[in-house]
């Protein structure tokens, strides 16, 4: 048996207001006056001086606003990288992502593709990256995805939705400032928080589980229950704890794997562009058979926060479209093996998945 | 308010038998045939082929057995570093520590002092290290100290017992193989495990606590309770969980601080050479006033495992000796500030500490 050797985030700072220390963190990393820092910032912050006035800019540093309406595409990454290479004489001193999973994944992928030739689609998979990435910093402004600790960056390519998984993917620096999440809309807060909750359920109920993943997963799970089912926390405590839940949930899947919900959600994302957080919720709502206790608690959380999930999103799909989603879902073999076991192909058939998708 | 920017271990591998992957982990890190890997190994493993036959040696690699009977001294580090410099033409490819907190701290300190001039006592303190250390790997064979994740290496110098705290201190690689702890004697298992338990109590009850430390501390605390108070675990599960408890407990104090028990224990260690794990137990047993619930549970654990702590170790000390211990303990100001608050000097007097030491 061979165990994964997991690369961790190099440095982490935690605290309300720690975002103010970004200038001090970056300045020793500046290579020279013509090697800029590039800040990818979720465009929901455009015009929000509370945040943007605190982005430390000097020399040729640049803020690039990106939309998180759609999840990152390989073509988008290639285009962002080309723009940077054309515009600047040398490689950036660093790439900083300020946003949710989409923006963090863009920052990770761009930092990798600046130092690796070719197109980003060629690096979707495991350990295909040859050269270390440009210094990159992740600053989450919504909690749940675990993108801040993971060794992947999930991209939708021409052929598949799959991460660039590599030892060079994790951030060199993460800034965990829960205050940055204070204005997240309630539905987004719920969907993204549920990404973390689903990570825990899939990790804790998976066959890949070990004591490392379990200890992180249990902590994230208990934080999620406290946040989403109890009324004992102040708004600030809840923000702080959800940021830590996301971190621990990400560490838990680092050493295990996700499962049924993520496999099916990837299919929805690929075909219909359903975003990951809400996609997980739509799928998870129908997975009683696989995660009975986890789904029961999820339904309580949904009710408590008065969340209405979209219904019937697969109602009008053609056979060919179902087949596309099923192909994407079935291709994620490690997820099924983790969820069901080595003999997963005996129970997880195309008909099983078609029946599940038809409920959504 | 300024937050710490905490450097994490770069890579971690977890699993029973993961020690077998050490050769694969080290081989890409070999600089050349004349730059050896130096393995510092706890001398309890001398002649234990189960472990030593699996240490991957080639070229000029060398195993150096070290005793953990005494905790590391600055003079010992300086002498080990000089031996390596005299013996080899170039710097080692890496330093690997295989043992408990003492051996791990030796590995960290040697790796730092190989690339930094002068004596190790000059680096006791915070952020005094100028140059990156030699690549260094930590492989714990007993669980509890948290030395595998910390940014310090505790050394007893001519003037004080104090760590080399720096961003270059943490290991580049940690191998968490719980199987390596299977032959730890019961008393050592208890004392070192209690180091972790005390970390949790001090962190969770400290004024420095935040959501980051709290989430790690709570997980380590609940693992300790499961391990030391319940009877539900197999021997292997207990080894696995204690290794994770040590890891999370170390992460918890990384972002907070230890407290009363550690301050007093450092005094015992400095004057009497009492080792850290048992020293913490001797001290903690008398701290009902500061940590009532934590001490009550500790006494239950002690009883359950039939642990007899030494009594009267301070009975015959002179006034001057008491003063020495009190000086050491009081000098650790951040520990007191964490434990008691900014006004700690109002309640923590020399008389307070003398009265506590006299009970031990």
XYZ file of C-alpha atoms in Angstrom:
720
model
C 0.000 0.000 0.000
C 1.280 3.444 -0.887
C 0.227 6.606 0.930
C -0.074 10.085 -0.538
C 2.576 12.614 0.424
C 0.413 15.674 0.844
C 1.791 19.194 0.206
C 0.431 21.747 2.654
C -0.106 25.480 2.371
C 3.243 27.082 3.272
C 2.048 29.881 5.511
C -1.286 30.807 7.049
C -2.459 33.865 8.912
C -5.804 33.870 10.739
C -7.814 36.660 12.308
C -10.475 39.283 11.794
C -8.715 42.152 10.063
C -5.661 40.077 9.104
C -6.298 41.203 5.505
C -4.702 44.503 6.574
C -1.371 42.693 6.864
C -1.317 41.740 3.177
C 1.082 44.551 2.271
C 3.588 43.408 4.890
C 3.243 39.826 3.710
C 3.777 40.622 0.031
C 6.521 43.219 0.165
C 9.428 40.790 0.851
C 8.152 38.659 -2.039
C 8.456 41.426 -4.648
C 11.145 40.342 -7.095
C 11.706 43.821 -8.538
C 9.888 46.943 -9.700
C 8.832 45.471 -13.052
C 7.568 42.163 -11.689
C 4.056 43.037 -10.529
C 1.637 41.471 -8.145
C -1.569 40.549 -9.972
C -4.716 40.471 -7.860
C -7.653 38.441 -9.156
C -10.655 39.778 -7.286
C -14.267 38.572 -7.396
C -16.186 41.266 -9.253
C -18.809 41.441 -6.512
C -16.213 43.624 -4.765
C -15.973 46.109 -7.645
C -16.632 49.532 -6.161
C -16.543 48.164 -2.608
C -13.926 50.498 -1.140
C -14.046 48.745 2.248
C -12.158 45.915 0.587
C -10.524 47.356 -2.520
C -8.924 50.350 -0.784
C -6.983 47.873 1.326
C -5.456 45.998 -1.613
C -1.793 47.053 -1.415
C -0.839 48.282 -4.902
C 2.493 49.734 -6.011
C 4.615 49.885 -9.178
C 2.852 47.951 -11.960
C 0.597 45.910 -9.678
C -2.801 45.265 -11.150
C -6.278 44.302 -10.003
C -8.196 42.100 -12.441
C -11.850 41.640 -11.585
C -13.237 38.253 -12.505
C -16.771 36.994 -12.480
C -17.616 33.947 -10.427
C -20.929 33.559 -12.252
C -19.391 30.731 -14.191
C -16.811 28.303 -12.947
C -13.284 28.562 -14.350
C -12.607 27.218 -17.834
C -9.302 26.123 -19.251
C -9.740 28.604 -22.115
C -10.239 31.413 -19.587
C -7.029 30.479 -17.767
C -5.055 30.348 -21.027
C -6.357 33.748 -22.015
C -5.562 35.341 -18.621
C -2.052 33.904 -18.747
C -1.483 35.186 -22.266
C -2.641 38.676 -21.296
C -0.145 38.775 -18.443
C 2.730 37.496 -20.557
C 2.021 39.988 -23.338
C 1.586 42.942 -21.012
C 4.575 42.545 -18.661
C 8.259 42.194 -19.433
C 8.736 39.536 -16.820
C 6.899 37.035 -14.722
C 4.791 38.484 -11.904
C 6.143 38.535 -8.361
C 2.939 36.873 -7.301
C -0.669 36.019 -8.068
C -3.247 36.778 -5.386
C -6.783 35.400 -5.484
C -9.428 37.232 -3.444
C -12.796 35.513 -3.674
C -14.524 32.154 -3.467
C -13.594 28.789 -4.924
C -13.782 30.026 -8.500
C -11.411 32.952 -7.953
C -9.041 30.909 -5.788
C -8.902 28.221 -8.472
C -8.218 30.845 -11.147
C -5.325 32.220 -9.072
C -3.879 28.745 -8.587
C -4.224 27.767 -12.251
C -2.781 31.045 -13.589
C 0.210 30.818 -11.236
C 0.918 27.314 -12.553
C 0.417 28.119 -16.238
C 2.755 31.141 -16.086
C 5.690 28.773 -15.612
C 4.496 25.730 -17.571
C 4.254 25.603 -21.349
C 1.211 24.718 -23.385
C -2.474 24.844 -22.552
C -4.056 24.312 -19.170
C -6.195 21.445 -20.481
C -2.981 19.445 -20.888
C -2.427 19.611 -17.139
C -5.873 18.411 -16.022
C -5.178 15.243 -14.121
C -2.662 14.139 -11.526
C 0.952 15.294 -11.220
C 1.388 16.562 -14.769
C 2.856 19.923 -13.722
C 6.614 20.079 -14.296
C 7.725 23.467 -12.943
C 6.998 25.251 -9.663
C 4.258 27.884 -9.943
C 4.681 31.617 -9.443
C 4.260 32.577 -5.743
C 0.520 32.555 -5.092
C -1.718 33.704 -2.292
C -5.303 32.675 -1.510
C -7.714 34.907 0.373
C -11.182 33.366 0.702
C -14.154 35.732 0.916
C -16.729 32.954 1.277
C -16.284 29.739 3.219
C -16.845 26.133 2.346
C -15.060 25.045 -0.792
C -11.753 24.112 0.815
C -9.991 25.564 -2.247
C -7.740 27.420 0.173
C -6.043 24.193 1.320
C -6.440 21.788 -1.577
C -3.820 20.573 -4.061
C -6.208 20.943 -6.954
C -7.769 23.637 -9.109
C -10.957 22.474 -10.783
C -11.284 23.536 -14.422
C -13.874 22.856 -17.074
C -12.018 21.960 -20.231
C -13.167 21.055 -23.719
C -13.318 17.398 -22.775
C -13.873 17.257 -19.052
C -14.263 18.973 -15.733
C -11.178 17.942 -13.818
C -8.578 19.513 -11.550
C -4.925 20.279 -12.042
C -3.764 18.174 -9.105
C -0.116 18.742 -8.238
C 2.362 19.476 -5.481
C 2.747 22.974 -6.963
C -0.972 23.767 -6.767
C -1.367 24.650 -3.045
C -1.027 28.276 -2.054
C 2.258 29.591 -0.695
C 0.267 31.822 1.579
C -3.322 31.856 2.800
C -4.964 34.768 4.587
C -7.965 33.636 6.654
C -9.859 36.797 7.575
C -13.441 35.812 8.462
C -14.520 39.455 8.324
C -14.242 39.295 4.537
C -17.235 36.933 4.482
C -19.614 39.279 6.303
C -21.611 40.375 3.234
C -22.096 37.012 1.550
C -25.783 36.646 0.512
C -27.654 34.052 2.527
C -28.285 31.559 -0.253
C -24.621 31.639 -1.321
C -23.568 31.258 2.301
C -25.723 28.149 2.539
C -24.706 26.534 -0.761
C -21.001 27.084 -0.214
C -21.190 26.058 3.431
C -22.906 22.866 2.299
C -19.941 22.142 0.027
C -17.949 21.786 3.246
C -20.681 19.760 4.943
C -20.853 17.394 1.964
C -17.042 17.039 1.981
C -17.291 15.842 5.576
C -20.092 13.370 4.910
C -18.350 11.939 1.861
C -14.988 11.699 3.600
C -16.299 10.256 6.875
C -18.444 7.654 5.069
C -15.820 6.691 2.514
C -13.734 3.551 2.281
C -10.551 5.655 2.000
C -11.014 7.049 5.486
C -8.081 6.978 7.903
C -7.370 8.604 11.280
C -5.863 11.688 9.615
C -8.920 12.456 7.481
C -11.282 11.385 10.187
C -9.954 13.809 12.775
C -10.236 16.756 10.350
C -13.593 15.588 8.985
C -15.145 15.131 12.408
C -14.092 18.609 13.483
C -15.469 20.229 10.323
C -18.667 18.198 10.651
C -19.254 19.288 14.236
C -18.574 22.928 13.303
C -21.101 22.672 10.451
C -23.746 21.265 12.785
C -23.114 24.095 15.238
C -23.311 26.722 12.483
C -26.254 25.403 10.501
C -28.424 23.704 13.133
C -27.928 25.600 16.393
C -28.725 29.158 17.421
C -25.925 29.659 19.898
C -23.449 31.639 17.803
C -23.080 35.341 17.125
C -22.718 36.345 13.473
C -18.990 36.836 13.959
C -18.485 33.494 15.684
C -20.394 31.826 12.894
C -18.170 33.457 10.239
C -15.015 32.479 12.143
C -16.145 28.906 12.604
C -17.299 28.390 9.034
C -13.922 29.566 7.780
C -12.251 26.946 9.976
C -14.794 24.293 8.963
C -13.906 24.893 5.324
C -10.195 24.577 6.140
C -10.584 21.350 8.104
C -13.066 19.918 5.580
C -10.534 20.592 2.826
C -7.807 18.864 4.842
C -10.097 15.895 5.403
C -10.650 15.223 1.704
C -6.962 15.910 1.032
C -6.243 12.548 2.585
C -9.357 10.704 1.551
C -11.697 11.557 -1.332
C -15.129 12.938 -2.049
C -17.979 10.668 -3.127
C -21.384 10.257 -4.759
C -22.546 13.859 -4.443
C -19.443 15.300 -6.056
C -19.446 12.740 -8.867
C -23.040 13.570 -9.821
C -22.558 17.294 -9.248
C -19.663 17.330 -11.711
C -22.035 15.911 -14.330
C -24.569 18.700 -13.709
C -21.803 21.280 -13.799
C -20.347 20.021 -17.040
C -23.629 19.776 -18.966
C -25.759 22.517 -17.460
C -23.173 24.847 -15.941
C -24.784 24.378 -12.523
C -22.377 25.834 -10.019
C -20.629 23.521 -7.627
C -22.195 24.651 -4.335
C -25.814 24.616 -5.425
C -25.165 21.569 -7.599
C -23.964 19.631 -4.568
C -27.123 20.634 -2.706
C -29.423 19.606 -5.572
C -27.714 16.226 -5.790
C -27.249 15.605 -2.077
C -30.958 16.145 -1.440
C -31.590 12.847 -3.275
C -28.841 10.685 -1.774
C -30.686 9.185 1.230
C -29.757 5.744 0.021
C -26.039 6.466 0.191
C -25.765 8.875 3.125
C -28.975 8.430 5.175
C -27.942 10.326 8.301
C -26.094 13.048 6.428
C -29.028 13.701 4.089
C -31.520 13.780 6.982
C -29.469 16.482 8.718
C -29.062 18.347 5.432
C -32.844 18.484 5.023
C -33.115 19.930 8.552
C -30.538 22.585 7.701
C -32.321 23.433 4.467
C -35.602 23.847 6.293
C -34.124 25.836 9.164
C -32.659 28.375 6.746
C -35.649 28.353 4.445
C -33.655 27.381 1.372
C -35.640 26.509 -1.759
C -33.628 24.373 -4.132
C -34.387 24.403 -7.869
C -36.522 21.428 -8.921
C -36.835 19.621 -12.213
C -33.598 20.885 -13.757
C -33.202 17.582 -15.598
C -36.849 17.314 -16.654
C -36.382 18.234 -20.289
C -33.035 16.651 -21.009
C -32.558 14.328 -23.965
C -31.155 10.818 -23.730
C -27.919 12.126 -25.169
C -27.683 14.783 -22.490
C -28.293 12.258 -19.735
C -25.573 10.122 -21.270
C -23.137 13.032 -21.201
C -23.742 13.644 -17.507
C -23.508 9.936 -16.743
C -20.232 9.702 -18.665
C -18.737 12.569 -16.661
C -19.932 11.125 -13.356
C -18.767 7.559 -14.090
C -15.351 8.755 -15.231
C -14.554 9.890 -11.672
C -13.543 6.416 -10.572
C -11.694 7.302 -7.325
C -14.842 9.047 -6.042
C -16.948 5.921 -6.609
C -14.328 3.642 -5.202
C -14.164 5.790 -2.084
C -17.940 5.955 -1.747
C -18.895 2.360 -2.526
C -15.732 0.282 -2.457
C -13.629 -1.593 -4.977
C -16.643 -3.365 -6.462
C -18.596 -0.200 -7.084
C -19.299 -1.098 -10.709
C -21.647 -3.853 -9.544
C -24.106 -1.385 -8.061
C -23.386 1.899 -9.799
C -24.743 1.391 -13.296
C -25.829 3.859 -15.955
C -29.423 3.102 -14.989
C -28.711 3.929 -11.331
C -27.340 7.307 -12.276
C -30.056 8.040 -14.822
C -32.690 7.359 -12.167
C -30.949 9.729 -9.741
C -30.548 12.508 -12.307
C -34.198 12.179 -13.304
C -35.252 13.069 -9.769
C -33.366 16.378 -9.893
C -3.594 44.181 16.328
C -1.106 42.083 14.411
C -1.560 38.393 13.729
C 1.156 35.765 13.406
C 1.872 34.436 9.952
C 2.385 30.787 10.755
C 4.710 28.577 8.645
C 3.358 25.075 8.186
C 5.096 21.761 7.599
C 5.614 21.540 3.818
C 4.585 17.951 3.230
C 2.995 15.262 5.356
C 2.403 11.593 4.795
C 0.149 9.588 7.119
C -0.442 5.890 7.489
C 0.609 2.687 9.192
C 3.702 1.542 7.336
C 4.254 4.895 5.609
C 7.794 4.809 7.050
C 8.548 2.335 4.240
C 8.177 5.200 1.767
C 11.045 7.188 3.277
C 13.484 6.094 0.566
C 11.161 7.312 -2.178
C 10.631 10.586 -0.345
C 14.327 11.280 0.193
C 15.822 10.189 -3.108
C 14.741 13.275 -5.137
C 16.164 15.453 -2.345
C 19.701 14.050 -2.605
C 21.927 16.875 -3.815
C 24.797 14.612 -4.918
C 26.777 11.552 -3.895
C 28.920 13.416 -1.367
C 26.078 15.285 0.341
C 24.751 12.676 2.784
C 21.517 12.238 4.610
C 22.136 12.233 8.363
C 19.623 10.306 10.458
C 19.352 11.181 14.136
C 17.681 8.179 15.730
C 16.593 7.711 19.335
C 19.019 5.185 20.826
C 16.150 3.063 22.138
C 16.028 1.762 18.550
C 19.677 0.657 18.554
C 19.668 -2.993 17.548
C 15.974 -2.915 16.685
C 16.150 -4.250 13.135
C 12.390 -3.858 12.637
C 13.032 -0.131 12.418
C 16.701 0.307 11.594
C 16.738 -2.106 8.645
C 14.188 0.160 6.974
C 16.297 3.335 7.223
C 17.269 3.912 3.575
C 21.061 4.378 3.541
C 23.281 4.902 0.512
C 26.569 6.675 -0.326
C 27.881 8.443 2.798
C 24.549 8.508 4.652
C 24.929 8.057 8.363
C 22.847 7.047 11.361
C 23.707 8.868 14.576
C 22.036 7.445 17.678
C 21.169 10.022 20.278
C 19.938 9.581 23.803
C 16.670 11.163 24.803
C 17.473 10.642 28.480
C 18.287 14.320 28.669
C 16.645 17.094 26.727
C 18.683 18.815 24.017
C 21.313 21.334 25.028
C 22.751 24.136 22.935
C 26.250 22.727 23.521
C 25.109 19.335 22.212
C 23.722 20.919 19.046
C 26.922 22.900 18.453
C 28.992 19.770 18.869
C 26.811 17.674 16.502
C 26.987 20.438 13.889
C 30.766 20.694 14.184
C 31.158 16.936 13.790
C 29.143 17.014 10.568
C 31.040 19.982 9.144
C 34.420 18.443 9.941
C 33.515 15.016 8.596
C 31.852 15.889 5.274
C 33.094 17.979 2.386
C 29.746 19.613 1.881
C 26.482 20.302 3.593
C 24.192 17.296 4.040
C 21.328 16.704 1.627
C 19.061 16.437 4.615
C 18.704 15.862 8.340
C 16.163 13.288 9.469
C 14.967 12.979 13.067
C 13.436 9.657 14.136
C 12.268 9.772 17.738
C 10.333 11.824 20.258
C 10.373 15.538 20.974
C 14.036 15.523 21.984
C 15.244 13.871 18.794
C 12.923 15.935 16.585
C 14.175 19.118 18.222
C 17.782 18.022 17.709
C 17.082 17.442 14.008
C 15.464 20.853 13.655
C 18.220 22.676 15.517
C 21.063 20.930 13.674
C 19.468 21.656 10.289
C 19.295 25.344 11.211
C 22.789 25.609 12.664
C 24.382 23.982 9.598
C 23.522 27.099 7.579
C 23.719 29.786 10.255
C 26.968 30.983 11.830
C 27.811 31.090 15.496
C 26.431 29.148 18.413
C 22.912 27.848 18.817
C 22.421 29.793 22.058
C 22.572 32.985 19.990
C 19.419 31.893 18.172
C 17.277 31.096 21.219
C 14.367 33.489 20.967
C 12.096 34.681 18.194
C 13.014 35.138 14.530
C 16.773 35.376 14.946
C 17.539 32.803 12.224
C 18.843 34.445 9.037
C 19.289 31.617 6.529
C 17.006 28.748 5.498
C 17.847 25.456 7.175
C 19.062 22.309 5.461
C 16.122 20.140 4.271
C 14.832 18.366 7.376
C 12.397 15.566 8.034
C 10.584 14.681 11.255
C 9.406 11.161 12.046
C 7.796 10.898 15.486
C 8.042 7.560 17.304
C 6.062 8.717 20.328
C 3.034 11.017 20.278
C 2.178 14.115 22.190
C 4.849 16.786 22.048
C 3.652 18.481 18.869
C 7.330 18.955 17.914
C 6.395 17.565 14.500
C 4.354 20.679 13.612
C 5.817 23.462 15.713
C 8.002 26.381 14.617
C 10.253 25.967 17.620
C 12.996 23.690 18.881
C 13.372 23.845 22.645
C 16.981 23.945 23.853
C 18.549 24.255 27.262
C 21.321 26.806 26.983
C 23.800 28.178 29.463
C 21.387 30.925 30.436
C 17.922 29.642 29.712
C 15.637 26.954 28.368
C 14.112 28.546 25.309
C 13.260 27.619 21.737
C 14.715 28.672 18.431
C 11.435 30.027 17.043
C 11.632 30.819 13.348
C 9.981 30.372 9.982
C 12.849 28.041 9.048
C 12.298 25.729 12.023
C 9.299 23.645 10.821
C 10.026 20.403 9.046
C 10.026 20.238 5.251
C 8.553 16.775 5.533
C 6.801 14.849 8.280
C 6.138 11.116 8.208
C 3.263 10.154 10.517
C 3.420 6.383 10.882
C 1.522 5.413 14.056
C 2.975 1.907 13.902
C 6.323 3.355 15.014
C 4.809 4.100 18.432
C 3.718 0.524 19.164
C 6.515 -0.282 21.630
C 6.494 2.889 23.704
C 6.542 1.967 27.435
C 3.302 2.729 29.215
C 4.606 5.478 31.499
C 6.281 7.296 28.606
C 3.101 6.919 26.561
C 1.169 8.570 29.361
C 3.591 11.413 30.111
C 4.058 12.351 26.468
C 0.348 12.010 25.708
C -0.331 14.341 28.607
C 1.950 16.920 26.992
C -0.672 17.052 24.247
C -3.558 17.087 26.714
C -1.962 19.956 28.631
C -1.391 21.864 25.365
C -5.129 21.652 24.744
C -6.130 22.763 28.234
C -3.699 25.681 28.179
C -4.694 26.760 24.682
C -8.459 26.403 25.177
C -8.377 28.256 28.508
C -6.010 30.990 27.376
C -6.724 34.623 26.592
C -4.970 34.278 23.212
C -7.573 31.792 21.982
C -9.183 32.341 18.582
C -11.338 30.209 16.285
C -8.270 28.748 14.547
C -6.630 27.477 17.753
C -9.947 26.543 19.246
C -10.947 24.220 16.428
C -7.617 22.364 16.570
C -7.540 22.377 20.384
C -11.073 21.020 20.718
C -10.339 18.159 18.338
C -7.124 17.204 20.118
C -8.882 17.471 23.475
C -11.709 15.165 22.432
C -9.220 12.658 20.997
C -7.278 12.712 24.294
C -10.444 12.048 26.273
C -11.302 9.124 23.987
C -7.787 7.684 24.274
C -7.150 8.171 27.972
C -10.609 7.863 29.521
C -12.601 5.435 27.375
C -12.153 1.765 26.604
C -13.607 1.742 23.125
C -10.425 1.760 21.032
C -8.185 -1.009 19.775
C -4.460 -0.555 20.394
C -3.973 0.461 16.771
C -6.826 2.964 16.782
C -5.432 4.454 19.953
C -1.959 4.845 18.376
C -3.456 6.420 15.248
C -5.598 8.838 17.208
C -2.870 9.907 19.619
C -0.618 10.736 16.679
C -3.344 12.984 15.276
C -4.062 14.476 18.702
C -0.413 15.478 18.980
C -0.556 17.067 15.520
C -3.734 19.033 16.197
C -2.587 19.993 19.701
C 0.614 21.362 18.215
C -1.376 23.340 15.646
C -3.569 24.720 18.413
C -0.681 26.223 20.377
C 0.923 27.424 17.152
C -1.732 30.090 17.027
C -2.201 30.637 20.730
C 0.252 29.835 23.518
C 0.809 27.415 26.364
C 0.234 28.493 29.968
C 0.865 27.894 33.665
C 1.888 24.238 33.454
C 4.519 24.836 30.803
C 5.927 27.890 32.578
C 6.436 25.952 35.818
C 7.597 22.819 34.021
C 10.357 24.788 32.286
C 11.615 25.803 35.736
C 11.757 22.156 36.867
C 13.449 21.191 33.627
C 16.073 23.892 33.861
C 17.057 23.312 37.494
C 16.483 19.598 38.012
C 16.606 18.243 34.469
C 13.077 16.887 34.867
C 11.936 15.881 31.407
C 9.173 17.843 29.790
C 6.417 15.216 29.686
C 6.696 14.025 33.276
C 7.457 17.578 34.405
C 4.171 18.777 32.922
C 2.348 16.002 34.772
C 4.017 16.788 38.109
C 3.102 20.456 37.723
C -0.361 20.019 36.250
C -1.400 17.776 39.147
C -1.307 20.898 41.361
C -3.024 23.420 39.116
C -6.672 22.964 40.181
C -6.887 26.667 40.853
C -6.006 27.577 37.260
C -7.535 24.719 35.271
C -10.159 23.089 37.549
C -11.928 20.921 34.982
C -8.747 20.010 33.125
C -6.973 18.941 36.316
C -9.971 16.902 37.507
C -9.974 14.935 34.249
C -6.197 14.562 34.422
C -6.497 12.960 37.855
C -9.058 10.516 36.438
C -6.681 9.629 33.610
C -3.808 9.155 36.025
C -5.873 6.846 38.175
C -7.280 4.868 35.274
C -3.796 4.112 33.989
C -2.344 3.576 37.438
C 0.342 6.209 37.037
C 2.355 7.092 40.137
C 3.953 10.503 39.834
C 7.123 11.326 41.784
C 6.382 13.262 44.965
C 8.502 15.698 46.937
C 10.989 16.486 44.200
C 11.298 20.046 45.513
C 11.414 19.026 49.190
C 15.110 19.615 49.737
C 15.730 22.601 47.517
C 17.463 25.690 48.832
C 16.018 29.187 48.635
C 18.467 29.934 45.849
C 17.266 26.926 43.883
C 13.647 27.938 44.282
C 14.629 31.391 43.076
C 16.273 29.949 39.972
C 13.129 28.004 39.037
C 10.936 31.008 39.749
C 13.177 33.222 37.592
C 12.890 30.783 34.680
C 9.121 30.469 35.050
C 8.476 34.209 35.388
C 10.658 35.022 32.385
C 8.130 33.281 30.101
C 5.882 36.309 29.935
C 3.744 35.322 26.918
C 2.751 32.100 28.700
C 1.517 34.033 31.737
C -0.202 36.647 29.654
C -2.013 33.902 27.771
C -2.967 32.044 30.942
C -3.989 34.924 33.189
C -4.333 38.041 31.032
C -2.468 41.303 30.629
C -2.475 42.001 34.363
C -0.963 38.661 35.287
C 1.722 40.273 37.449
C -0.921 41.242 40.008
C -1.681 37.632 40.876
C 1.398 35.705 39.815
C 4.019 36.649 42.362
C 7.220 34.935 43.439
C 5.348 33.740 46.531
C 2.603 32.209 44.407
C 5.127 30.201 42.443
C 7.172 29.244 45.477
C 4.033 27.861 47.124
C 3.231 25.822 44.004
C 6.756 24.435 43.630
C 6.812 23.483 47.325
C 3.842 21.168 46.757
C 5.691 19.190 44.089
